[in-house]
């Protein structure tokens, strides 16, 4: 039976840094409030002319190098994003063109901040089915282009970035055990960007092109959803939670991560964090965190890694793998 395993990782964040102290000068907030309520100290912001696919291309090339393959080896590119450069062509098509992955099919997946796990699941299943052997899965977003910089409830949270993994087919005892996806569309209004329509006076006046969020309610749902998703994925594979070596969480708020960790008795040293320097980079947060862990040489073959995320939709997801 074919399995898919992560053969390489890559990531990229834009150079421009916005600290909490910069935000203090823009809106009625403080470094202290942001730090204690979210764990974020600073975030990276894409330049005006820097797009999601620009960030993705750099992450993709880094993952390709890490996996010791060439672009021509890729059968498929899947990018999880809610901020593609344009409606179409998809970000994945632009990445395919720019890295010269001529053989690869390419499409995007939209499941907001859970998108990376959704895309990972699609890539994994297409390898398990035997259709493909080498798949690149990316999570990439430039949410700072759609945040309302006058709304202190949201603009302090987000940053831009891209992460990528290369999935390869293997028959060895390693790779993705299973992935679990969940959706509750009835809670969609907790986090939304309403307008896909052409800009009008009405959509501009009502700020429908920007993220709106009911943070407080989302906070509680996120803790419950990720806790249960981790319980599901570990239980269904017969692997106790304390046997997992690393938990890669979607980096939305350090207090959400800590609350899940407390409920499941997960020690801090198993939870790599990047939120303090990048904020919530949406679909990119998990592959960036994984890449930093991998490049620091901290994950060893045989380690068990669990992903858990939640996001707009509402969507949430978990995945478990052997490195
Ligand atoms: N600076 C200072 N004060 C702020 C602020 C800011 N940037 N943003 C909100 N406040 C104020 C609020 O207006 C409120 O004031 P009030 O009591 O006078 O009305 C107070 O701080 C508390 O607001 P509240 O919303 O209860 O704070 P919180 O502890 O829930 O933290 C979030 C707010 C957004 C950090 C938190 O709810 C959260 O992280 N939610 C999840 C969001 C998320 O993860 N979104 C992405 C999903 S992928």
Short mmCIF file of C-alpha atoms and ligand atoms in Angstrom, two decimals:
data_model
loop_
_atom_site.label_atom_id
_atom_site.label_comp_id
_atom_site.label_asym_id
_atom_site.label_seq_id
_atom_site.Cartn_x
_atom_site.Cartn_y
_atom_site.Cartn_z
CA UNK A 1 0.00 0.00 0.00
CA UNK A 2 1.32 3.45 -0.91
CA UNK A 3 1.74 6.00 1.86
CA UNK A 4 2.61 9.63 1.47
CA UNK A 5 5.36 11.15 3.60
CA UNK A 6 6.77 14.64 3.89
CA UNK A 7 10.07 14.55 2.01
CA UNK A 8 10.92 18.25 2.33
CA UNK A 9 9.70 21.59 3.69
CA UNK A 10 10.12 25.25 2.81
CA UNK A 11 8.78 28.62 3.86
CA UNK A 12 9.06 32.31 3.22
CA UNK A 13 7.89 35.45 5.02
CA UNK A 14 8.11 38.99 3.65
CA UNK A 15 10.94 41.22 4.88
CA UNK A 16 8.83 44.10 6.18
CA UNK A 17 8.18 43.88 9.93
CA UNK A 18 5.38 45.65 11.79
CA UNK A 19 5.84 45.54 15.57
CA UNK A 20 3.18 46.10 18.18
CA UNK A 21 4.84 49.45 18.88
CA UNK A 22 4.20 50.51 15.28
CA UNK A 23 0.54 49.52 15.69
CA UNK A 24 0.35 51.68 18.85
CA UNK A 25 0.93 54.66 16.58
CA UNK A 26 -1.80 53.61 14.12
CA UNK A 27 -4.73 52.57 16.34
CA UNK A 28 -5.89 52.71 19.96
CA UNK A 29 -3.97 49.68 21.27
CA UNK A 30 -0.83 48.79 23.22
CA UNK A 31 2.03 46.33 22.96
CA UNK A 32 1.03 45.03 26.39
CA UNK A 33 -2.60 44.33 25.29
CA UNK A 34 -1.57 42.54 22.10
CA UNK A 35 1.19 40.53 23.76
CA UNK A 36 -0.89 39.33 26.69
CA UNK A 37 -4.10 38.68 24.72
CA UNK A 38 -2.53 37.00 21.67
CA UNK A 39 1.19 36.23 22.18
CA UNK A 40 2.08 38.27 19.09
CA UNK A 41 5.08 40.64 19.20
CA UNK A 42 5.42 41.43 15.50
CA UNK A 43 4.25 40.30 12.07
CA UNK A 44 5.51 40.37 8.45
CA UNK A 45 3.69 42.37 5.82
CA UNK A 46 3.90 41.86 2.05
CA UNK A 47 4.81 44.92 -0.02
CA UNK A 48 2.05 46.46 -2.14
CA UNK A 49 3.26 44.65 -5.27
CA UNK A 50 4.19 41.41 -3.46
CA UNK A 51 1.50 38.74 -3.89
CA UNK A 52 0.60 35.38 -2.39
CA UNK A 53 2.16 33.57 -5.35
CA UNK A 54 5.38 35.62 -4.97
CA UNK A 55 5.75 34.36 -1.39
CA UNK A 56 4.71 30.84 -2.45
CA UNK A 57 7.33 30.56 -5.17
CA UNK A 58 10.12 31.18 -2.65
CA UNK A 59 8.64 28.65 -0.21
CA UNK A 60 8.18 26.14 -3.04
CA UNK A 61 11.78 26.37 -4.26
CA UNK A 62 13.04 25.93 -0.71
CA UNK A 63 10.88 22.79 -0.23
CA UNK A 64 12.00 21.37 -3.57
CA UNK A 65 15.64 21.82 -2.57
CA UNK A 66 15.02 20.29 0.86
CA UNK A 67 13.33 17.23 -0.72
CA UNK A 68 16.21 16.90 -3.20
CA UNK A 69 13.90 16.79 -6.20
CA UNK A 70 13.45 19.07 -9.20
CA UNK A 71 10.37 21.06 -10.24
CA UNK A 72 9.99 18.66 -13.15
CA UNK A 73 9.38 15.79 -10.71
CA UNK A 74 6.14 17.32 -9.41
CA UNK A 75 2.90 15.64 -10.51
CA UNK A 76 0.58 18.07 -8.72
CA UNK A 77 0.61 21.43 -6.91
CA UNK A 78 -2.14 22.26 -4.41
CA UNK A 79 -2.17 25.64 -2.69
CA UNK A 80 -4.42 26.36 0.25
CA UNK A 81 -5.19 30.06 0.15
CA UNK A 82 -8.00 32.57 0.60
CA UNK A 83 -5.99 35.42 -0.85
CA UNK A 84 -5.01 34.30 -4.36
CA UNK A 85 -3.40 36.96 -6.57
CA UNK A 86 -6.52 36.97 -8.75
CA UNK A 87 -9.77 35.02 -9.17
CA UNK A 88 -8.13 32.97 -11.91
CA UNK A 89 -5.64 31.69 -12.89
CA UNK A 90 -5.24 30.10 -9.44
CA UNK A 91 -2.16 30.69 -7.31
CA UNK A 92 -1.11 27.11 -7.98
CA UNK A 93 -1.10 27.80 -11.74
CA UNK A 94 1.15 30.80 -11.20
CA UNK A 95 3.49 28.80 -9.02
CA UNK A 96 3.55 26.00 -11.62
CA UNK A 97 4.51 28.51 -14.33
CA UNK A 98 7.17 30.28 -12.29
CA UNK A 99 8.97 27.24 -10.95
CA UNK A 100 8.76 25.45 -14.29
CA UNK A 101 6.81 22.44 -13.01
CA UNK A 102 5.60 21.67 -16.54
CA UNK A 103 4.29 18.18 -15.75
CA UNK A 104 2.26 19.21 -12.68
CA UNK A 105 -1.50 19.71 -12.54
CA UNK A 106 -2.34 22.66 -10.30
CA UNK A 107 -5.33 23.97 -8.33
CA UNK A 108 -6.17 25.87 -5.13
CA UNK A 109 -8.15 24.83 -2.05
CA UNK A 110 -10.11 27.30 0.08
CA UNK A 111 -10.81 26.33 3.70
CA UNK A 112 -9.46 29.51 5.35
CA UNK A 113 -6.94 28.90 8.15
CA UNK A 114 -7.58 25.12 8.14
CA UNK A 115 -6.76 25.03 4.43
CA UNK A 116 -3.29 23.56 4.72
CA UNK A 117 -4.61 20.38 6.37
CA UNK A 118 -7.44 20.16 3.82
CA UNK A 119 -4.92 20.43 0.96
CA UNK A 120 -2.59 17.95 2.67
CA UNK A 121 -5.49 15.50 2.82
CA UNK A 122 -6.20 15.86 -0.91
CA UNK A 123 -2.52 15.36 -1.80
CA UNK A 124 -2.21 12.40 0.56
CA UNK A 125 -5.29 10.66 -0.89
CA UNK A 126 -4.15 11.17 -4.48
CA UNK A 127 -0.85 9.52 -3.58
CA UNK A 128 -2.53 6.70 -1.61
CA UNK A 129 -4.82 6.04 -4.59
CA UNK A 130 -1.76 5.60 -6.80
CA UNK A 131 -2.68 8.48 -9.13
CA UNK A 132 0.39 10.59 -8.25
CA UNK A 133 3.84 10.04 -6.76
CA UNK A 134 5.10 13.54 -5.94
CA UNK A 135 2.82 16.36 -4.79
CA UNK A 136 3.61 19.83 -3.48
CA UNK A 137 1.17 21.20 -0.88
CA UNK A 138 1.36 24.86 0.06
CA UNK A 139 -0.34 27.12 2.57
CA UNK A 140 0.05 30.74 1.56
CA UNK A 141 -1.82 33.93 2.36
CA UNK A 142 -1.51 37.70 2.38
CA UNK A 143 -4.37 38.47 4.75
CA UNK A 144 -2.91 41.88 5.54
CA UNK A 145 -4.21 42.98 2.13
CA UNK A 146 -7.80 42.36 3.28
CA UNK A 147 -7.71 43.57 6.87
CA UNK A 148 -9.29 46.80 7.96
CA UNK A 149 -6.37 48.74 9.41
CA UNK A 150 -8.81 50.88 11.40
CA UNK A 151 -10.36 47.84 13.18
CA UNK A 152 -8.28 47.12 16.28
CA UNK A 153 -10.16 43.86 16.88
CA UNK A 154 -8.65 42.26 13.79
CA UNK A 155 -5.72 44.24 12.38
CA UNK A 156 -3.38 43.32 15.22
CA UNK A 157 -3.75 39.59 14.59
CA UNK A 158 -2.62 38.85 11.06
CA UNK A 159 0.60 38.61 9.06
CA UNK A 160 1.65 37.30 5.64
CA UNK A 161 3.65 34.21 4.68
CA UNK A 162 3.91 30.97 2.75
CA UNK A 163 4.91 27.41 3.59
CA UNK A 164 5.30 24.31 1.44
CA UNK A 165 5.79 20.58 1.84
CA UNK A 166 6.68 17.92 -0.71
CA UNK A 167 4.67 14.73 -0.37
CA UNK A 168 6.22 11.60 -1.86
CA UNK A 169 4.94 8.10 -2.27
CA UNK A 170 6.54 5.34 -0.21
CA UNK A 171 5.82 1.77 0.83
CA UNK A 172 7.87 2.18 4.02
CA UNK A 173 6.34 2.41 7.49
CA UNK A 174 6.23 6.21 7.64
CA UNK A 175 4.05 9.09 6.52
CA UNK A 176 0.50 10.30 7.04
CA UNK A 177 -1.69 7.96 9.14
CA UNK A 178 -4.96 9.82 8.70
CA UNK A 179 -6.48 13.27 8.36
CA UNK A 180 -9.82 14.43 9.78
CA UNK A 181 -11.81 17.33 8.32
CA UNK A 182 -14.78 19.10 9.94
CA UNK A 183 -17.08 21.94 8.89
CA UNK A 184 -19.95 23.84 10.51
CA UNK A 185 -21.29 26.31 8.00
CA UNK A 186 -23.88 27.56 10.49
CA UNK A 187 -21.04 29.34 12.34
CA UNK A 188 -19.71 31.01 9.20
CA UNK A 189 -20.60 34.52 10.33
CA UNK A 190 -18.03 34.38 13.13
CA UNK A 191 -15.28 35.11 10.60
CA UNK A 192 -15.96 36.38 7.11
CA UNK A 193 -15.02 38.57 4.19
CA UNK A 194 -18.33 39.28 2.49
CA UNK A 195 -17.68 40.76 -0.90
CA UNK A 196 -16.53 38.96 -4.01
CA UNK A 197 -18.72 41.27 -6.08
CA UNK A 198 -17.24 44.10 -8.13
CA UNK A 199 -16.56 47.06 -5.85
CA UNK A 200 -19.48 49.43 -5.44
CA UNK A 201 -20.19 52.43 -3.24
CA UNK A 202 -22.21 50.11 -0.99
CA UNK A 203 -19.50 47.46 -0.59
CA UNK A 204 -16.89 50.13 0.12
CA UNK A 205 -19.05 52.05 2.61
CA UNK A 206 -19.94 48.87 4.49
CA UNK A 207 -16.31 47.70 4.38
CA UNK A 208 -17.41 44.35 2.94
CA UNK A 209 -14.01 43.66 1.36
CA UNK A 210 -12.36 43.35 4.76
CA UNK A 211 -12.21 40.65 7.42
CA UNK A 212 -14.91 40.89 10.07
CA UNK A 213 -14.74 38.69 13.14
CA UNK A 214 -16.55 37.84 16.36
CA UNK A 215 -13.32 37.07 18.17
CA UNK A 216 -14.72 36.16 21.53
CA UNK A 217 -17.10 33.46 20.26
CA UNK A 218 -14.53 32.16 17.81
CA UNK A 219 -12.03 31.80 20.63
CA UNK A 220 -14.27 29.33 22.52
CA UNK A 221 -15.25 27.31 19.43
CA UNK A 222 -11.60 27.05 18.38
CA UNK A 223 -10.50 25.51 21.67
CA UNK A 224 -13.28 22.90 21.67
CA UNK A 225 -12.87 22.08 17.98
CA UNK A 226 -9.10 21.59 18.05
CA UNK A 227 -9.22 19.62 21.30
CA UNK A 228 -11.76 17.19 19.83
CA UNK A 229 -9.96 16.98 16.48
CA UNK A 230 -6.74 15.93 18.21
CA UNK A 231 -8.62 13.37 20.31
CA UNK A 232 -10.23 11.96 17.14
CA UNK A 233 -7.03 11.61 15.12
CA UNK A 234 -5.00 10.05 17.93
CA UNK A 235 -7.80 7.72 19.04
CA UNK A 236 -8.57 6.51 15.53
CA UNK A 237 -4.92 5.57 15.00
CA UNK A 238 -4.51 3.97 18.43
CA UNK A 239 -1.74 6.41 19.34
CA UNK A 240 -1.98 7.97 22.82
CA UNK A 241 -1.69 11.76 22.94
CA UNK A 242 1.40 11.53 25.14
CA UNK A 243 3.14 9.43 22.47
CA UNK A 244 2.99 12.33 19.99
CA UNK A 245 6.34 14.16 19.76
CA UNK A 246 5.22 17.47 18.21
CA UNK A 247 1.93 19.33 17.88
CA UNK A 248 1.92 21.84 15.04
CA UNK A 249 -1.02 24.13 15.76
CA UNK A 250 -2.49 26.80 13.57
CA UNK A 251 -0.91 29.90 15.10
CA UNK A 252 -3.93 32.13 15.76
CA UNK A 253 -3.61 33.02 19.43
CA UNK A 254 -1.20 31.67 22.03
CA UNK A 255 -4.01 31.51 24.59
CA UNK A 256 -6.03 29.19 22.31
CA UNK A 257 -3.00 26.90 21.91
CA UNK A 258 -2.32 26.93 25.66
CA UNK A 259 -5.96 26.14 26.46
CA UNK A 260 -5.96 23.11 24.13
CA UNK A 261 -2.60 21.99 25.55
CA UNK A 262 -3.93 22.26 29.08
CA UNK A 263 -7.06 20.21 28.29
CA UNK A 264 -4.97 17.44 26.68
CA UNK A 265 -1.99 17.58 29.06
CA UNK A 266 0.46 18.45 26.29
CA UNK A 267 3.76 19.84 27.62
CA UNK A 268 5.05 23.15 26.19
CA UNK A 269 8.22 21.59 24.76
CA UNK A 270 6.12 19.61 22.25
CA UNK A 271 4.52 22.75 20.81
CA UNK A 272 6.72 24.78 18.47
CA UNK A 273 5.54 28.40 18.21
CA UNK A 274 6.03 31.04 15.54
CA UNK A 275 3.08 33.28 16.41
CA UNK A 276 5.23 35.70 18.39
CA UNK A 277 7.18 36.75 15.27
CA UNK A 278 4.69 36.22 12.44
CA UNK A 279 1.18 36.60 13.96
CA UNK A 280 -1.62 34.61 12.33
CA UNK A 281 -0.46 33.86 8.79
CA UNK A 282 -3.63 31.86 8.03
CA UNK A 283 -2.97 28.76 5.88
CA UNK A 284 0.77 29.39 6.05
CA UNK A 285 1.15 29.18 9.82
CA UNK A 286 1.50 25.40 10.11
CA UNK A 287 3.86 24.73 7.17
CA UNK A 288 6.02 27.69 8.29
CA UNK A 289 6.17 26.32 11.85
CA UNK A 290 6.93 22.82 10.55
CA UNK A 291 9.66 24.16 8.26
CA UNK A 292 11.38 26.03 11.08
CA UNK A 293 11.27 22.91 13.26
CA UNK A 294 12.62 20.77 10.43
CA UNK A 295 15.38 23.17 9.40
CA UNK A 296 16.48 23.48 13.03
CA UNK A 297 17.04 19.70 12.92
CA UNK A 298 14.60 19.09 15.74
CA UNK A 299 12.38 16.44 14.09
CA UNK A 300 13.92 12.98 13.85
CA UNK A 301 12.86 10.07 11.65
CA UNK A 302 10.23 8.09 13.52
CA UNK A 303 8.86 11.12 15.40
CA UNK A 304 5.07 11.43 15.49
CA UNK A 305 3.69 14.81 14.44
CA UNK A 306 0.12 16.04 14.87
CA UNK A 307 -1.39 19.04 13.03
CA UNK A 308 -4.48 20.87 14.31
CA UNK A 309 -6.19 23.95 12.91
CA UNK A 310 -9.43 25.92 12.79
CA UNK A 311 -10.56 28.78 10.60
CA UNK A 312 -13.31 30.59 8.73
CA UNK A 313 -16.18 28.48 7.46
CA UNK A 314 -16.06 27.41 10.19
CA UNK A 315 -13.64 24.66 9.33
CA UNK A 316 -11.29 22.67 11.51
CA UNK A 317 -9.01 19.70 10.98
CA UNK A 318 -6.32 17.41 12.34
CA UNK A 319 -3.71 15.11 10.83
CA UNK A 320 -1.23 12.63 12.28
CA UNK A 321 1.96 11.39 10.68
CA UNK A 322 5.19 9.55 11.31
CA UNK A 323 8.22 11.59 10.17
N1 LIG B 1 -6.17 46.82 21.74
C1 LIG B 1 -6.74 47.19 22.89
N2 LIG B 1 -7.96 46.82 23.26
C2 LIG B 1 -8.64 46.02 22.42
C3 LIG B 1 -8.11 45.60 21.19
C4 LIG B 1 -6.82 46.04 20.87
N3 LIG B 1 -6.22 45.68 19.71
N4 LIG B 1 -9.01 44.82 20.57
C5 LIG B 1 -10.08 44.74 21.38
N5 LIG B 1 -9.88 45.48 22.49
C6 LIG B 1 -10.76 45.67 23.63
C7 LIG B 1 -12.19 45.40 23.28
O1 LIG B 1 -12.79 46.52 22.67
C8 LIG B 1 -12.78 45.09 24.65
O2 LIG B 1 -13.02 46.31 25.31
P1 LIG B 1 -14.37 46.51 26.15
O3 LIG B 1 -14.29 45.48 27.23
O4 LIG B 1 -14.23 47.90 26.61
O5 LIG B 1 -15.48 46.26 25.18
C9 LIG B 1 -11.62 44.42 25.38
O6 LIG B 1 -10.44 44.77 24.65
C10 LIG B 1 -11.76 42.92 25.47
O7 LIG B 1 -12.12 42.44 24.22
P2 LIG B 1 -12.38 40.93 23.95
O8 LIG B 1 -12.85 40.75 22.54
O9 LIG B 1 -13.20 40.35 25.05
O10 LIG B 1 -10.90 40.37 24.12
P3 LIG B 1 -10.42 38.88 24.09
O11 LIG B 1 -9.72 38.55 25.34
O12 LIG B 1 -11.48 37.94 23.61
O13 LIG B 1 -9.30 38.92 22.94
C11 LIG B 1 -9.05 38.36 20.63
C12 LIG B 1 -9.67 39.30 21.65
C13 LIG B 1 -9.48 38.75 19.24
C14 LIG B 1 -7.54 38.44 20.76
C15 LIG B 1 -9.52 36.90 20.96
O14 LIG B 1 -10.91 36.88 21.14
C16 LIG B 1 -9.16 35.92 19.88
O15 LIG B 1 -8.00 35.67 19.62
N6 LIG B 1 -10.18 35.30 19.27
C17 LIG B 1 -9.94 34.35 18.20
C18 LIG B 1 -9.62 35.10 16.95
C19 LIG B 1 -8.97 34.25 15.92
O16 LIG B 1 -8.25 33.35 16.25
N7 LIG B 1 -9.21 34.58 14.66
C20 LIG B 1 -8.61 33.92 13.57
C21 LIG B 1 -9.20 32.58 13.34
S1 LIG B 1 -8.30 31.67 12.21
#
